[in-house]
Amino acid sequence: MIDLIYLAVFLPLLGFLINGIFGSKIKNVERSKIPFLGEKIIGLIGSGAIGIAFLIVIGAFFETLSLPADQRTNYVNLFTWMKVGALDVSFAYQVDQLSLIMALVVTGVGFIIHVYSIGYMHGDRSFWRFFAYLNLFIFAMMNLILADNFVLMFLGWEGVGLCSYLLIGFWYDKDFEKSTTSAAGLKAFVVNRIGDVGFLLGMFLIYLFFDSLKFSEVFSRAVSFDVPEHIFTLITLFLFIGAIGKSAQIPLYVWLPDAMAGPTPVSALIHAATMVTAGVYMVARTSVLYAMAPTTMMIVAVIGVFTAFFAATIGLVQNDIKKVLAYSTISQLGYMFLAMGAGAFSAGIFHLMTHAFFKALLFLGAGSIIHAMHEQQDIQHYGGLKKYLPITYGTFLVAAMAISGIPPLSGFFSKDEILWFSYTNLGFVFWLIGVLTAMMTAFYMFRLYFLTFDGKPRFDEKQTHPHESPKMMTVPLIVLAVLSAIGGFIGIPEIFSGAHGNAFHSWLSPIFKSANLKLSYFGAHSHFEEYLLMAISVAGALGGILGAAYIYLKRPSIAVNTVEKFKSIYTTLWNKYYVDEVYDATVINPIVNSSRSFLWKLFDNKIIDGLVNGMARSVGDVSALIRKLQTGIVQSYALVMMIGILLAMFWLILSF
Amino acid sequence: MENSLLLTYLLLIPFIGSIALLFIKAEKENLIRYFGLGISVIAFLLSLVIYFNFDPSNSSFQFVHKFKWIENLNINYFVGIDGMALLLLVLTTFLTPLTLISSWTSINKKVKEFTFFMLFLELGMLGVFVSLDLFLFYFFWEAMLIPMYFIIGIWGGQERIYAAVKFFIYTMAGSLVMLVAIIWLAIHASNYLGKFTTDLVELYSVAPLFDLSIQNYLFIAFALSFAIKVPLFPFHTWLPDAHVQAPTAGSVILAGVLLKMGTYGLLRYNLPLFPAASLHFASFMSTLAVIGIIYGALVAMVQTDMKKLVAYSSVAHLGFVVLGIFAMTQESMQGAIIQMINHGLSTGALFLLVGMLYERTHTREISYYGGIAKLVPVYSFFLLLVSLSSIGLPGLNGFVGEFLILLGSFKSTVLNSWWYTVFATTGVIFAAVYLLWMYKRVVFGKVVNPKLNDLTDLNKREIFVLVPIIIFIVWIGIYPGTFLNVSEKTSDKIIERVFEPPKVELK
C-alpha cells in the first residue's frame, strides 16, 4: 500500500475534477424515488474519494508498522517537476512515521467532516462547488504532508491557502461582520502570503548552503556540512515566519478569526484540524535544522507560549460561538509551538493529533447548534439547549473536557506532556504561563458550554424550535467524541505505562533522532515533580470549569459586575486588542494611500510622464522654431547662402 | 524539405498571406477573417514542425539559412534559432490565431486592414526572433512598429491617437540609439574582423574583446532600446496608455510577444556581445528590475481600470525576468526564459478576459462591477485561474518562472547580495493583493449595479480561445521540463559567453 500512496493524493484531485466540472450538471439529476439524488451523488463522490484515500493511508500505515524501525522511511517517486542546475525536485512522496500520522489525521478527520458536510450543506445552491473545493483542499494538504522536498511542500502549502481563500469566501455574496466574506478570504490569503515570503527565503538559503531542496539530502547535509550557526538561525527563522502565517501565531494570526466567515465544516477541517497545523508540522519536519539553531528554538517557544496566552485572554470575552473556538485554536496552536520550541517535537505532534479530534468536534458541534438555531451564532441568545440537542450536547461536553485537559481524555495527555517539557527544557515561567492558559481555556470553554447548553433558554422558544441534526451530522460527532475521549491512550506517558514506554513517542522517535541528539536538555527531574505539576494543571483546569459554572450558572451578576469594574480591559479584549485597527492604520492604509497619491498620481503620471511629454514637447517647440526657416522665399534662401559662403571664406582665410 | 529553409517559409507565410489578403474584397468580412485565421494556423502548424525537428541537445543555432543581401557591407539575410528563440517563436504563432479568433466580433470596422496588420505584425515578430544579422534584426524590429501603431491608432479607444503616437515615439527614440550602436559596433568590429559586417555570429566572437568603456557605451545604447520595450522602470509610462487604448488583440500581442522582445534582446545581444559591460551593469539593471517589481505592483494595486491594472502588473512581471537575466545563474536564466513564456500566456489571457467583459459592457472600471460570479460563473472561473497563474501559485506556470528566478538570483555571485531577492520576493505579496483585490471587487460580493443583470456568460468561441492557453498554464506549472529542456542549452551558452568570453588575437 505504500507504493499506492500517490492514489491517496490524487483521488481527492479526481474528486475535485469530477465535481468541479460536472457538479453543476450532477446536481440536477433526479429520480422521484430518491429525493435529492444529485446531492447524494456529489456527496458520495466527494467523501468517497477521501474515504478511499483514508483506507490507503491505513494500509500504508500498517505496512510501515510491519517493517523494522530503521526501514520505515519509504519514497514514492512520480515524475520530475523542476530540474535546473543543482535543483532537482520531483512530485515524490516521503512515507514515514511523521507523514503517516499526519495523513491519517487529515484523511480520517477529513473523511468524517466530508460526511458531516453532506448533511450540513444540504440544500445549498453550490453544494457541488463546496465538495469540489473540499477535495481540492485534501489534495493540497496531502502534498504538503507527504512531499519529499521543500518545493512540493510549498505547492501544498500555497494550495491549502488557496482552498482556504475559496472556502472562506464560499458564500461570496454574504456580508460578514463589518465587511464581506470575500474580504475575509482575501485577508487570509494575503496574510498567508506574507508568511510564504519567509518560507521562500528560507528555501533560498537552504538551497544556497546545501545545494538541494530534498528533505533527505538537506537534513543529512545539515549535520555533516560545516555551516555556521547563525545561518541555521536565519534559515529556521524564515521558515518559522511561514509557519506563523499558516498557523496563525502572533503577529500574523489576524486572518484566522475572520476565516470563520466560511461554512462551519470548513472551519472544522481547515481552520482547526488540519491546515492551520501545517506550520507545526513544518517545524517538526525540519526539526534537524531547528535543533541546530537554539536561538530560533527559544523564539519559537516564546511566540508559542505568548500566543497561547494572548489568544486565550481574547477568548474569555467573545460571544460568537465560532469566534471563541477560533481564538481557542490560535491558543492551542501556541501550545504546539511551545512544544516545538521546547524540543518536544513528538509531544507537539501528539497535541496536534488530539487537537484535531476535539477541535473538529467542537466546530462540528457548533455547526449543529448554529443549524438548530437558524444561523444564530451569538451565545447570548442560546441557553438550555441540552434538552433540544442531546447528541450535540453530549459530544460537545466530551470535547470541552478534552480541551480543558480533564484526565483521562485525550487533551489531558497531550497538553500535560507539553507543559512538562516546557518545565524541564525551558523553565518555570513557560510552564506557569502554560498552566494559566490552561485555566483560561477551561474557563472560556465551559463559559461557552454553560451559556449554550445549561441554564434557561435566552431565545424565544415560541419562534425558534431547535431540533437535533440528522444522522449524517450526529454520527460524525459521535465518532469524533470517541476519538477525543480515548485518542490520548496511544501516548500515555512513561510514568503511567511503565516499561512499555510511550508508544506514540517510540513510533516517532526515528524522525526526531538527529534533532534530539543535537539538543541536550536532560536535567534530572523526579517523578514527584512530574506528578505534582500534573496535579496542579488538572486542579487549574477544574478550577477554571468550576469558576465558569459558578459565574455563569449561579451568579451571572459577577460577570456583569466584573465587566463594569474593568470596563477598559473588557473593551480592549472585546476589540481583540485593536490589532486589526493598528495594522490598518500603520501598514495597510499608508501603503495603499501612498501608492495611489504618491507613486501613481504624482510620480508616474506627473514626474516620469511629465518628463517624457516635456521632452517631446520641447522637441516639438524647437522644430517649430526651425520650421520658420523654411519660409519658401527664394530670396531669403539666397541671402542665407551668401552669408554662409562669406563665413566659409573668412574661415578659410583665417585658417591660413 | 530541406531543414534550413523552414524558418524562411515561416516568414513567408504571413508575408504572402498579407499580400494575398489585399486581393480580397473588403466587404467579404467573414472570408477575410477565415483567411487570416487560416494563414496564422498554417504558420502555427509550421512552427510545430520546427519545434519537433529542433534538437535541444545542440547549443548552436539551428535551421540556419543565409544568403547575401547587401554585399558591399557584408549584410546578410541570416536566420536561425536557438531554444529561447524557438519558444518565443511558437508563442507568437500560438497567440496570433487566438487573438484573431478573439477579435471575431469585437473588430467590425475595417476588418481587412485589421487582419492585414495582424499578419504583418506576425511577420515582424517572427523576424525579430529568427534574425541572426543585426541589420536584418533592426529591419524587423522597426517594421513591427508600423502595424502596431495602426492597430492602436485605428481600432483603439477614446485617446488612441495620443497612445499610438506615444508608443511610436517612445520606442522609436530607443531604437534610433540602438541603430547608431549597431553601426558603431560593426565599424569597431571591423578593426578585428578586417571587414564591416552585421553578422551576429561573427560579432559574437569579437565584440567581447572591445575595451570596457566601449562595451559600456554600446551596452547602454542597446539596453536603452530594450529597456523601453520591456518596459523596465522608469521607461514604462508608454505601456499603460498603449494597453488601455489598444484593442484586445493589440493588448494581447503587445503583452504577449512585443514586451518579450526587450528581454529577448538583452539575452541575445547585450549579454553575449558585451559580457564585461553586462557584468558591470548587472547590479544597476537588477536594481531597476527590483524597483519595477515592487513599484509596478503597488501602482497596479490602486488602479481603477482593469486593463491599466494588468498593464502595470506587466511592469512587475517583466521586472522578474530582467532580474533573472542579470543574476546570470543557470536557475535564474532558465527561470527568466520560461517566465517570458509564462507572462505571454497569463497576461495575454488576462487581457483577453478583460476584453471579453469590455465587449459586453463597454467599461473596464472596476467599480462598475461586483458580484458577477453569480451571473457569469464560467467567466469567473477562467478569470480566477488566470489570476492565480499570474500570482504565481505553485502548480501553475507563473510559479515555476518566479521560483527559478528568485532561487537563482539569491545565489548569484554577480549580484552578490541577498537584498535583490529579498525585495523581489516581497513582490509575491503585492501580486496577490492587486489581482485578488480586483477579483474580489469585480467577481465577488452582491450584484449592486442593475445594468449587470443581463450580462451573458462566455460563449463557445471565447472558451475555445481560452482553453488552449489554460492547457499550457497547467502544463508548464506541473511539467515544465518540456520547455526547460528546450532552452537549457541556450541559457548555458549565454552564461558561458558571459563568463568565458572569446579570447582571440588582434588581427
PDB file of N, CA, C and O in Angstrom, chain A residues 80-81 85 125 154-155 158 162 172-173 175 182 186 189 193 197 204-205 207-208 592 595 599-600 603-604 608-609 612-613, chain B residues 162 166 170 234 236-237 295 298 302-303 312 330-331 374 391 394 406-407 410-411 418 428-429 436 444-446 477-478 480:
ATOM      1  N   THR A  80       9.591  14.083 -12.482  1.00  0.00           N
ATOM      2  CA  THR A  80      10.390  15.273 -12.201  1.00  0.00           C
ATOM      3  C   THR A  80       9.547  16.524 -12.399  1.00  0.00           C
ATOM      4  O   THR A  80       8.795  16.631 -13.371  1.00  0.00           O
ATOM      5  N   TRP A  81       9.699  17.435 -11.482  1.00  0.00           N
ATOM      6  CA  TRP A  81       8.962  18.689 -11.605  1.00  0.00           C
ATOM      7  C   TRP A  81       9.885  19.757 -12.210  1.00  0.00           C
ATOM      8  O   TRP A  81       9.664  20.236 -13.319  1.00  0.00           O
ATOM      9  N   GLY A  85      20.115  23.239 -12.983  1.00  0.00           N
ATOM     10  CA  GLY A  85      21.312  23.370 -12.148  1.00  0.00           C
ATOM     11  C   GLY A  85      21.328  22.287 -11.087  1.00  0.00           C
ATOM     12  O   GLY A  85      21.082  21.115 -11.361  1.00  0.00           O
ATOM     13  N   ARG A 125     -27.157  26.095  -2.729  1.00  0.00           N
ATOM     14  CA  ARG A 125     -27.153  26.292  -4.180  1.00  0.00           C
ATOM     15  C   ARG A 125     -25.874  25.730  -4.819  1.00  0.00           C
ATOM     16  O   ARG A 125     -25.866  25.200  -5.906  1.00  0.00           O
ATOM     17  N   PHE A 154       5.774  23.297  -0.529  1.00  0.00           N
ATOM     18  CA  PHE A 154       5.297  24.662  -0.749  1.00  0.00           C
ATOM     19  C   PHE A 154       4.092  24.667  -1.683  1.00  0.00           C
ATOM     20  O   PHE A 154       3.189  25.498  -1.524  1.00  0.00           O
ATOM     21  N   LEU A 155       4.088  23.759  -2.630  1.00  0.00           N
ATOM     22  CA  LEU A 155       2.913  23.645  -3.510  1.00  0.00           C
ATOM     23  C   LEU A 155       1.676  23.346  -2.676  1.00  0.00           C
ATOM     24  O   LEU A 155       0.631  23.979  -2.824  1.00  0.00           O
ATOM     25  N   GLU A 158       0.781  26.489  -0.424  1.00  0.00           N
ATOM     26  CA  GLU A 158       0.005  27.554  -1.064  1.00  0.00           C
ATOM     27  C   GLU A 158      -1.337  27.022  -1.545  1.00  0.00           C
ATOM     28  O   GLU A 158      -2.309  27.759  -1.591  1.00  0.00           O
ATOM     29  N   LEU A 162      -4.975  28.555  -0.937  1.00  0.00           N
ATOM     30  CA  LEU A 162      -5.959  28.882  -1.971  1.00  0.00           C
ATOM     31  C   LEU A 162      -7.334  28.329  -1.585  1.00  0.00           C
ATOM     32  O   LEU A 162      -8.343  29.030  -1.669  1.00  0.00           O
ATOM     33  N   TYR A 172     -19.998  33.965  -1.411  1.00  0.00           N
ATOM     34  CA  TYR A 172     -19.280  35.181  -1.796  1.00  0.00           C
ATOM     35  C   TYR A 172     -20.140  36.429  -1.795  1.00  0.00           C
ATOM     36  O   TYR A 172     -19.643  37.530  -1.891  1.00  0.00           O
ATOM     37  N   ASP A 173     -21.454  36.240  -1.725  1.00  0.00           N
ATOM     38  CA  ASP A 173     -22.287  37.447  -1.743  1.00  0.00           C
ATOM     39  C   ASP A 173     -22.837  37.781  -0.358  1.00  0.00           C
ATOM     40  O   ASP A 173     -23.748  38.572  -0.220  1.00  0.00           O
ATOM     41  N   ASP A 175     -22.533  39.151   3.642  1.00  0.00           N
ATOM     42  CA  ASP A 175     -21.783  40.060   4.498  1.00  0.00           C
ATOM     43  C   ASP A 175     -21.227  39.283   5.669  1.00  0.00           C
ATOM     44  O   ASP A 175     -21.780  38.269   6.082  1.00  0.00           O
ATOM     45  N   SER A 182     -15.831  37.663   1.262  1.00  0.00           N
ATOM     46  CA  SER A 182     -14.721  37.636   0.314  1.00  0.00           C
ATOM     47  C   SER A 182     -13.571  38.508   0.804  1.00  0.00           C
ATOM     48  O   SER A 182     -12.407  38.225   0.520  1.00  0.00           O
ATOM     49  N   LEU A 186      -9.780  37.208   1.269  1.00  0.00           N
ATOM     50  CA  LEU A 186      -8.629  37.939   0.731  1.00  0.00           C
ATOM     51  C   LEU A 186      -7.595  38.196   1.825  1.00  0.00           C
ATOM     52  O   LEU A 186      -6.392  38.010   1.628  1.00  0.00           O
ATOM     53  N   PHE A 189      -5.640  35.082   2.552  1.00  0.00           N
ATOM     54  CA  PHE A 189      -4.667  34.753   1.513  1.00  0.00           C
ATOM     55  C   PHE A 189      -3.452  35.668   1.599  1.00  0.00           C
ATOM     56  O   PHE A 189      -2.307  35.220   1.519  1.00  0.00           O
ATOM     57  N   ARG A 193       0.357  34.897   2.533  1.00  0.00           N
ATOM     58  CA  ARG A 193       1.431  35.159   1.572  1.00  0.00           C
ATOM     59  C   ARG A 193       2.610  35.867   2.228  1.00  0.00           C
ATOM     60  O   ARG A 193       3.755  35.657   1.837  1.00  0.00           O
ATOM     61  N   VAL A 197       6.472  34.382   2.017  1.00  0.00           N
ATOM     62  CA  VAL A 197       7.733  35.018   1.634  1.00  0.00           C
ATOM     63  C   VAL A 197       8.850  34.491   2.531  1.00  0.00           C
ATOM     64  O   VAL A 197       9.951  34.201   2.072  1.00  0.00           O
ATOM     65  N   PHE A 204      15.462  29.516  -0.212  1.00  0.00           N
ATOM     66  CA  PHE A 204      16.598  30.027  -0.980  1.00  0.00           C
ATOM     67  C   PHE A 204      17.889  29.846  -0.187  1.00  0.00           C
ATOM     68  O   PHE A 204      18.924  29.471  -0.734  1.00  0.00           O
ATOM     69  N   LEU A 205      17.816  30.142   1.110  1.00  0.00           N
ATOM     70  CA  LEU A 205      19.004  29.982   1.952  1.00  0.00           C
ATOM     71  C   LEU A 205      19.441  28.518   2.013  1.00  0.00           C
ATOM     72  O   LEU A 205      20.628  28.206   1.929  1.00  0.00           O
ATOM     73  N   TYR A 207      18.916  26.226  -0.152  1.00  0.00           N
ATOM     74  CA  TYR A 207      19.493  25.851  -1.447  1.00  0.00           C
ATOM     75  C   TYR A 207      20.900  26.408  -1.599  1.00  0.00           C
ATOM     76  O   TYR A 207      21.798  25.753  -2.114  1.00  0.00           O
ATOM     77  N   LEU A 208      21.083  27.617  -1.124  1.00  0.00           N
ATOM     78  CA  LEU A 208      22.396  28.247  -1.243  1.00  0.00           C
ATOM     79  C   LEU A 208      23.447  27.478  -0.448  1.00  0.00           C
ATOM     80  O   LEU A 208      24.561  27.259  -0.921  1.00  0.00           O
ATOM     81  N   VAL A 592      -1.449  51.712   0.748  1.00  0.00           N
ATOM     82  CA  VAL A 592      -2.430  51.952  -0.315  1.00  0.00           C
ATOM     83  C   VAL A 592      -2.475  53.433  -0.673  1.00  0.00           C
ATOM     84  O   VAL A 592      -2.414  53.803  -1.849  1.00  0.00           O
ATOM     85  N   SER A 595       0.689  54.624  -2.404  1.00  0.00           N
ATOM     86  CA  SER A 595       0.760  54.093  -3.759  1.00  0.00           C
ATOM     87  C   SER A 595      -0.131  54.902  -4.684  1.00  0.00           C
ATOM     88  O   SER A 595       0.234  55.191  -5.815  1.00  0.00           O
ATOM     89  N   LEU A 599       2.917  57.378  -5.635  1.00  0.00           N
ATOM     90  CA  LEU A 599       3.539  56.628  -6.724  1.00  0.00           C
ATOM     91  C   LEU A 599       2.799  56.800  -8.040  1.00  0.00           C
ATOM     92  O   LEU A 599       3.397  57.094  -9.070  1.00  0.00           O
ATOM     93  N   TRP A 600       1.481  56.619  -7.984  1.00  0.00           N
ATOM     94  CA  TRP A 600       0.752  56.628  -9.242  1.00  0.00           C
ATOM     95  C   TRP A 600       0.478  58.046  -9.740  1.00  0.00           C
ATOM     96  O   TRP A 600       0.959  58.465 -10.780  1.00  0.00           O
ATOM     97  N   PHE A 603       4.174  60.455  -8.968  1.00  0.00           N
ATOM     98  CA  PHE A 603       5.432  60.027  -9.557  1.00  0.00           C
ATOM     99  C   PHE A 603       5.256  59.541 -10.993  1.00  0.00           C
ATOM    100  O   PHE A 603       5.943  59.973 -11.911  1.00  0.00           O
ATOM    101  N   ASP A 604       4.318  58.632 -11.186  1.00  0.00           N
ATOM    102  CA  ASP A 604       4.168  58.046 -12.507  1.00  0.00           C
ATOM    103  C   ASP A 604       3.569  59.032 -13.509  1.00  0.00           C
ATOM    104  O   ASP A 604       4.103  59.246 -14.586  1.00  0.00           O
ATOM    105  N   ILE A 608       7.442  61.141 -14.125  1.00  0.00           N
ATOM    106  CA  ILE A 608       8.024  60.418 -15.267  1.00  0.00           C
ATOM    107  C   ILE A 608       7.358  60.831 -16.572  1.00  0.00           C
ATOM    108  O   ILE A 608       8.010  61.221 -17.536  1.00  0.00           O
ATOM    109  N   ASP A 609       6.030  60.755 -16.570  1.00  0.00           N
ATOM    110  CA  ASP A 609       5.340  61.094 -17.811  1.00  0.00           C
ATOM    111  C   ASP A 609       5.499  62.570 -18.138  1.00  0.00           C
ATOM    112  O   ASP A 609       5.544  62.959 -19.304  1.00  0.00           O
ATOM    113  N   VAL A 612       8.709  62.807 -19.892  1.00  0.00           N
ATOM    114  CA  VAL A 612       8.600  62.275 -21.249  1.00  0.00           C
ATOM    115  C   VAL A 612       7.870  63.245 -22.150  1.00  0.00           C
ATOM    116  O   VAL A 612       8.355  63.642 -23.214  1.00  0.00           O
ATOM    117  N   ASN A 613       6.695  63.673 -21.695  1.00  0.00           N
ATOM    118  CA  ASN A 613       5.914  64.595 -22.520  1.00  0.00           C
ATOM    119  C   ASN A 613       6.626  65.924 -22.677  1.00  0.00           C
ATOM    120  O   ASN A 613       6.554  66.567 -23.726  1.00  0.00           O
TER     121      ASN A 613
ATOM    122  N   TYR B 162      -3.238  59.682 -29.155  1.00  0.00           N
ATOM    123  CA  TYR B 162      -2.193  60.035 -28.191  1.00  0.00           C
ATOM    124  C   TYR B 162      -1.374  58.792 -27.836  1.00  0.00           C
ATOM    125  O   TYR B 162      -0.146  58.807 -27.854  1.00  0.00           O
ATOM    126  N   LYS B 166       2.501  58.146 -28.726  1.00  0.00           N
ATOM    127  CA  LYS B 166       3.413  57.987 -27.594  1.00  0.00           C
ATOM    128  C   LYS B 166       4.173  56.672 -27.710  1.00  0.00           C
ATOM    129  O   LYS B 166       5.393  56.622 -27.536  1.00  0.00           O
ATOM    130  N   TYR B 170       8.170  56.817 -28.297  1.00  0.00           N
ATOM    131  CA  TYR B 170       8.924  56.236 -27.184  1.00  0.00           C
ATOM    132  C   TYR B 170       9.853  55.138 -27.693  1.00  0.00           C
ATOM    133  O   TYR B 170      11.065  55.147 -27.483  1.00  0.00           O
ATOM    134  N   PRO B 234      12.502  53.139 -15.206  1.00  0.00           N
ATOM    135  CA  PRO B 234      11.380  54.074 -15.322  1.00  0.00           C
ATOM    136  C   PRO B 234      10.960  54.377 -16.765  1.00  0.00           C
ATOM    137  O   PRO B 234      10.507  55.473 -17.058  1.00  0.00           O
ATOM    138  N   HIS B 236       8.547  52.932 -18.437  1.00  0.00           N
ATOM    139  CA  HIS B 236       7.343  52.129 -18.649  1.00  0.00           C
ATOM    140  C   HIS B 236       6.097  52.938 -18.961  1.00  0.00           C
ATOM    141  O   HIS B 236       5.054  52.353 -19.220  1.00  0.00           O
ATOM    142  N   THR B 237       6.196  54.270 -18.942  1.00  0.00           N
ATOM    143  CA  THR B 237       4.927  55.008 -18.934  1.00  0.00           C
ATOM    144  C   THR B 237       4.167  54.967 -20.255  1.00  0.00           C
ATOM    145  O   THR B 237       3.009  55.340 -20.298  1.00  0.00           O
ATOM    146  N   TYR B 295       7.359  48.559  -7.510  1.00  0.00           N
ATOM    147  CA  TYR B 295       6.659  49.750  -7.982  1.00  0.00           C
ATOM    148  C   TYR B 295       5.462  49.382  -8.852  1.00  0.00           C
ATOM    149  O   TYR B 295       4.342  49.862  -8.654  1.00  0.00           O
ATOM    150  N   LEU B 298       2.695  47.982  -6.718  1.00  0.00           N
ATOM    151  CA  LEU B 298       2.000  48.966  -5.882  1.00  0.00           C
ATOM    152  C   LEU B 298       1.092  49.857  -6.722  1.00  0.00           C
ATOM    153  O   LEU B 298      -0.031  50.167  -6.327  1.00  0.00           O
ATOM    154  N   VAL B 302      -3.572  50.129  -7.009  1.00  0.00           N
ATOM    155  CA  VAL B 302      -4.519  51.227  -6.796  1.00  0.00           C
ATOM    156  C   VAL B 302      -5.221  51.660  -8.087  1.00  0.00           C
ATOM    157  O   VAL B 302      -5.880  52.694  -8.113  1.00  0.00           O
ATOM    158  N   GLN B 303      -5.071  50.892  -9.149  1.00  0.00           N
ATOM    159  CA  GLN B 303      -5.736  51.275 -10.393  1.00  0.00           C
ATOM    160  C   GLN B 303      -7.245  51.061 -10.289  1.00  0.00           C
ATOM    161  O   GLN B 303      -7.715  50.177  -9.579  1.00  0.00           O
ATOM    162  N   TYR B 312       0.106  47.557 -15.557  1.00  0.00           N
ATOM    163  CA  TYR B 312       1.142  47.799 -14.550  1.00  0.00           C
ATOM    164  C   TYR B 312       1.692  46.491 -13.992  1.00  0.00           C
ATOM    165  O   TYR B 312       2.862  46.406 -13.618  1.00  0.00           O
ATOM    166  N   GLN B 330      22.350  29.680 -13.805  1.00  0.00           N
ATOM    167  CA  GLN B 330      21.558  28.740 -14.600  1.00  0.00           C
ATOM    168  C   GLN B 330      20.083  28.807 -14.225  1.00  0.00           C
ATOM    169  O   GLN B 330      19.210  28.890 -15.086  1.00  0.00           O
ATOM    170  N   GLU B 331      19.841  28.770 -12.915  1.00  0.00           N
ATOM    171  CA  GLU B 331      18.451  28.750 -12.452  1.00  0.00           C
ATOM    172  C   GLU B 331      17.721  30.011 -12.886  1.00  0.00           C
ATOM    173  O   GLU B 331      16.613  29.945 -13.415  1.00  0.00           O
ATOM    174  N   LYS B 374     -22.120  35.152  -9.735  1.00  0.00           N
ATOM    175  CA  LYS B 374     -23.438  34.535  -9.846  1.00  0.00           C
ATOM    176  C   LYS B 374     -23.933  34.579 -11.292  1.00  0.00           C
ATOM    177  O   LYS B 374     -24.584  33.655 -11.760  1.00  0.00           O
ATOM    178  N   ILE B 391      -0.412  35.283 -10.282  1.00  0.00           N
ATOM    179  CA  ILE B 391       0.038  35.464  -8.902  1.00  0.00           C
ATOM    180  C   ILE B 391       1.234  34.571  -8.605  1.00  0.00           C
ATOM    181  O   ILE B 391       2.024  34.844  -7.703  1.00  0.00           O
ATOM    182  N   PRO B 394       1.871  27.885  -6.966  1.00  0.00           N
ATOM    183  CA  PRO B 394       2.554  26.654  -7.376  1.00  0.00           C
ATOM    184  C   PRO B 394       1.568  25.670  -8.009  1.00  0.00           C
ATOM    185  O   PRO B 394       0.440  25.535  -7.545  1.00  0.00           O
ATOM    186  N   LEU B 406      14.024  33.677  -8.580  1.00  0.00           N
ATOM    187  CA  LEU B 406      14.391  34.107  -7.231  1.00  0.00           C
ATOM    188  C   LEU B 406      15.455  33.199  -6.631  1.00  0.00           C
ATOM    189  O   LEU B 406      16.412  33.655  -6.016  1.00  0.00           O
ATOM    190  N   LEU B 407      15.271  31.902  -6.842  1.00  0.00           N
ATOM    191  CA  LEU B 407      16.245  30.939  -6.326  1.00  0.00           C
ATOM    192  C   LEU B 407      17.621  31.219  -6.914  1.00  0.00           C
ATOM    193  O   LEU B 407      18.638  31.214  -6.215  1.00  0.00           O
ATOM    194  N   PHE B 410      19.201  34.605  -5.808  1.00  0.00           N
ATOM    195  CA  PHE B 410      19.661  34.577  -4.418  1.00  0.00           C
ATOM    196  C   PHE B 410      21.100  34.085  -4.331  1.00  0.00           C
ATOM    197  O   PHE B 410      21.880  34.559  -3.529  1.00  0.00           O
ATOM    198  N   LYS B 411      21.426  33.106  -5.164  1.00  0.00           N
ATOM    199  CA  LYS B 411      22.778  32.565  -5.074  1.00  0.00           C
ATOM    200  C   LYS B 411      23.720  33.182  -6.104  1.00  0.00           C
ATOM    201  O   LYS B 411      24.852  32.733  -6.274  1.00  0.00           O
ATOM    202  N   TRP B 418      21.972  39.467  -1.102  1.00  0.00           N
ATOM    203  CA  TRP B 418      20.659  38.836  -0.953  1.00  0.00           C
ATOM    204  C   TRP B 418      19.522  39.830  -1.111  1.00  0.00           C
ATOM    205  O   TRP B 418      18.386  39.450  -1.300  1.00  0.00           O
ATOM    206  N   VAL B 428       5.713  39.011  -4.401  1.00  0.00           N
ATOM    207  CA  VAL B 428       4.667  37.988  -4.484  1.00  0.00           C
ATOM    208  C   VAL B 428       3.487  38.334  -3.574  1.00  0.00           C
ATOM    209  O   VAL B 428       2.362  37.915  -3.834  1.00  0.00           O
ATOM    210  N   ILE B 429       3.758  39.100  -2.520  1.00  0.00           N
ATOM    211  CA  ILE B 429       2.632  39.512  -1.668  1.00  0.00           C
ATOM    212  C   ILE B 429       1.753  40.483  -2.441  1.00  0.00           C
ATOM    213  O   ILE B 429       0.534  40.326  -2.522  1.00  0.00           O
ATOM    214  N   LEU B 436      -6.076  39.669  -6.555  1.00  0.00           N
ATOM    215  CA  LEU B 436      -7.224  39.128  -5.826  1.00  0.00           C
ATOM    216  C   LEU B 436      -8.135  40.236  -5.308  1.00  0.00           C
ATOM    217  O   LEU B 436      -9.339  40.030  -5.152  1.00  0.00           O
ATOM    218  N   PHE B 444     -16.774  38.949  -6.723  1.00  0.00           N
ATOM    219  CA  PHE B 444     -17.485  38.588  -5.501  1.00  0.00           C
ATOM    220  C   PHE B 444     -18.402  39.720  -5.048  1.00  0.00           C
ATOM    221  O   PHE B 444     -18.434  40.795  -5.632  1.00  0.00           O
ATOM    222  N   GLY B 445     -19.092  39.446  -3.973  1.00  0.00           N
ATOM    223  CA  GLY B 445     -19.998  40.443  -3.415  1.00  0.00           C
ATOM    224  C   GLY B 445     -21.384  40.330  -4.020  1.00  0.00           C
ATOM    225  O   GLY B 445     -21.687  39.402  -4.771  1.00  0.00           O
ATOM    226  N   LYS B 446     -22.222  41.293  -3.675  1.00  0.00           N
ATOM    227  CA  LYS B 446     -23.584  41.305  -4.216  1.00  0.00           C
ATOM    228  C   LYS B 446     -23.605  42.072  -5.536  1.00  0.00           C
ATOM    229  O   LYS B 446     -22.776  42.945  -5.760  1.00  0.00           O
ATOM    230  N   GLY B 477       3.109  24.556 -15.401  1.00  0.00           N
ATOM    231  CA  GLY B 477       3.118  24.548 -13.945  1.00  0.00           C
ATOM    232  C   GLY B 477       3.500  23.207 -13.358  1.00  0.00           C
ATOM    233  O   GLY B 477       4.148  23.135 -12.317  1.00  0.00           O
ATOM    234  N   ILE B 478       3.088  22.136 -14.025  1.00  0.00           N
ATOM    235  CA  ILE B 478       3.303  20.811 -13.449  1.00  0.00           C
ATOM    236  C   ILE B 478       4.462  20.087 -14.102  1.00  0.00           C
ATOM    237  O   ILE B 478       5.209  19.365 -13.447  1.00  0.00           O
ATOM    238  N   PRO B 480       7.184  21.471 -16.324  1.00  0.00           N
ATOM    239  CA  PRO B 480       7.888  22.479 -17.128  1.00  0.00           C
ATOM    240  C   PRO B 480       9.068  21.900 -17.898  1.00  0.00           C
ATOM    241  O   PRO B 480       9.618  22.564 -18.777  1.00  0.00           O
TER     242      PRO B 480
END
